[in-house]
Phi, psi and omega in degrees: 000146183249138177224153181225131178231134178280136172223198183206153174239167177239125175243111188070246175244005184255143175278150176227126181291134182235135176260123177264103181263130182236125178235132175245113184224182181293153179141180178294137181302139180164168180234121180241132178246125178235170180111033179062052178276150174269187184297322181295324178288321178298324180289349178300336181303315182285322180294317182293318181300312182290322182295319179296314182295320182278358176259009178088004178261178184245124175277126184300125181257349178244139181094157181264130180258122178244125178248122178246126177259104184253144006284148188281350183269000178253128181292132178256126181223157178088169185268014184293347184268358182303306184296313178296327177293314179298318180294321178296321178296318180292326176291316182293330180272001177079010179278342178229138176234109182203150178265109182244025183293336181249025187233138172254138184239130183220144174152145173269144180251138168270173185293335179269005177095000177292139179267120186261168177303142178229132180283149175083021182299318185300306178294329181289319177289325179299317180291328177295319179295320180295332179271009174090004177288146188248356185216145178227125174259114187226164175302142181301327180295333183254006186295320181296324176295315179297327182287356172290337179279122182281147173085017177221139181276128184253123178252109179276128180236140179259339181204161177296321178300318178295322179294319179296320177295326178292315182290329178280352181082006180286320181216080182300142178263128180288134177298148179280133178294157180304141179281122179292140179266094180251114184265149179286128178283334181251144179294157184288327183293142180261008181268118181259144178303329184296335183271356181266120184279134176067205177055041183295324180292329177290319177299321177297317178298320178292327176296318177296319179299316181291324184289321185247002180073031183272140177287150186219146175229135180247131183235126180184172182290164178300141177083005181281345178110016182298311181294319179299317179295319179297319181286344175274347182304318180302339182287346179249003177275144177295155178294158176297142170280170180301315181295319179294320180298317178293324179296314180290321180298322178300318180296312182290333176294314180294322180283352182070031185243016177294134180299144180298130179080004180228103183283350185231134172282116187258349181233156180297136181295147172229107183251131181227075181292151177288155184290350177275006183300146180276170177302311181293325179294326180281311189263341185106156179166199186114171178303318170240109196307137175244157181297142175257190184298325181294331177275324177295339177269006182305131182067014180221217186239134171250111183256121179247099179275147183055058188306316182295345180281346178288152178299136178305323180295322179293319181290318183293334180288349178285347184302312183297309180296328178293329182270316188259349181065022174204166179223136181246126180247121184255138175228169180299329182276353179146180181243145179235134179248128178247144174288148181208055178266092184232164174261115181276126173236118181242152177222145181204157171274158181284346182200174181302320180279339174097358188240022176295122180084001181284134183284347185256309182256139181277146180277136180264001185268146175282159177305324179295318179295321178296314181295317180296322180295315182291332181280359174295337176262117185289155178299316178300326178289316178298328180292342178270002178254120187283324190241117178249119188242119169283134181242096182281170175299141179274129182288157183300319183302322179286323179294323183274353181289125182277352178287145178262156180273195180292129182289158180299326182300321180291318178294320181298324178296319178293320179298316180296322178295318179294321178291329176296323176298317180293325178296318177292327182291313186264347183070023182214122183290347185256356180264141182233170182302325182295345183257011181295142174276165177305323178295320179290328176297316178299326184279319190255347183253060179275132182259151170281176187298317180293321179295323179293320178296318180296317182292324177299315179297320180295318180298319182290319186275325182269348180064044182294139172285172178299321178295317179297321177299313180294323181290326175296318179295318179297317180292321177296326177295320178294318179299318178294323179296319178295330179275355181075023182264138179282321183250145180281124182258175181298324181295326178289320177295319181298317179293320179298322180292333179295338183265007176289154182296138175231162178296130183297135177086000000 
């Protein structure tokens, strides 16, 4: 007898509908799984066999059981097919009678029949809804995540035995109501700009970065506050929109990193990988590519502390996502594209000992050591960073001052106002000045006469590349937006030029 159960796979970040076909026919007893399964899917044979037996059902001991995961040209990986395979075997053997033509089934089985957490529930249920399926049977632990998808009935199951009782009508399971999408109005970080002493010009640079999505690098001696300022940046970023929250949640669902008890990512991501991170860990990878740090920071902040300590190969691979806002990973079996629209914040010391150019402590490094340390960051990578901020030592008078500075809430209000201007300009709430194309730069970055003269002089004297010229214009546009100016003036260009890279110290 033949039975068919709908399930789903994940390719990149997208779900793909999979049909689990089960046939029980004559032949030597055994269970064979075909359809390009990986090792975890092959191991489902033992999990399914024990789960069926320990749930009070009968595993067929006569006849050959063939399980086909279609389409056969898509690699199937992970334990999400355990529950649909078990259900298909019970349907094909006549132990269960149910109409599942409009239902997608997902879940890993333990040996006692418990249905365990499965990664990637959100995109898998989403693709089922797009194909017209009206019901999803998912692990109870993941039901709230599945209920984020509108227009599909979610049945949470804790065990195979409970599911069988539901399908037989003995103990129906109530569908889970839709999960409300409630976003956090306040940022997750508890560091407020008001509590950071001094460094007002650095705070201004971070405000520009937040308003226009510009990448930033801070250079200064140890203890000057570079890391503290970077970790305070999320407090001035606008909250996630509904679409952005679902986009980020999809990424964390596939990566298996959704916080326990929280089916929705409500705050912008802040990722701070250690400098020992591998190439694959940063950009993504694996036999079947998984998201890396650049994708986990999507719609949020990627903070790279001690930038020169990162592997040169890891740093150079950042060029594509910084420019294109996505990353493509190619394998022999195909290519996968992940989104990577993040705000890069980097911090570094000016030299190996950290005190080159410091007025208080003398530097122990030779000029050759200082130059070699600074050259660990390539020119093309630095050219993709719009804002370069020197972070000097904080003086005692500022540290001992009990007065607080401008709170993050006030800065955040200006950032939101500037982003509202950009939303009206581009007609897209997710596009920022840093993402303007050359055609949009010509249209929206018009200079007054004084500003044009100043920029011409800067290009000639600083030797700006075409990319550097465009980045100055984009940053000047953000400065003008924060000032409420329609046209870019000389004062806006002058401030933008102050953030161009200079020799440290």
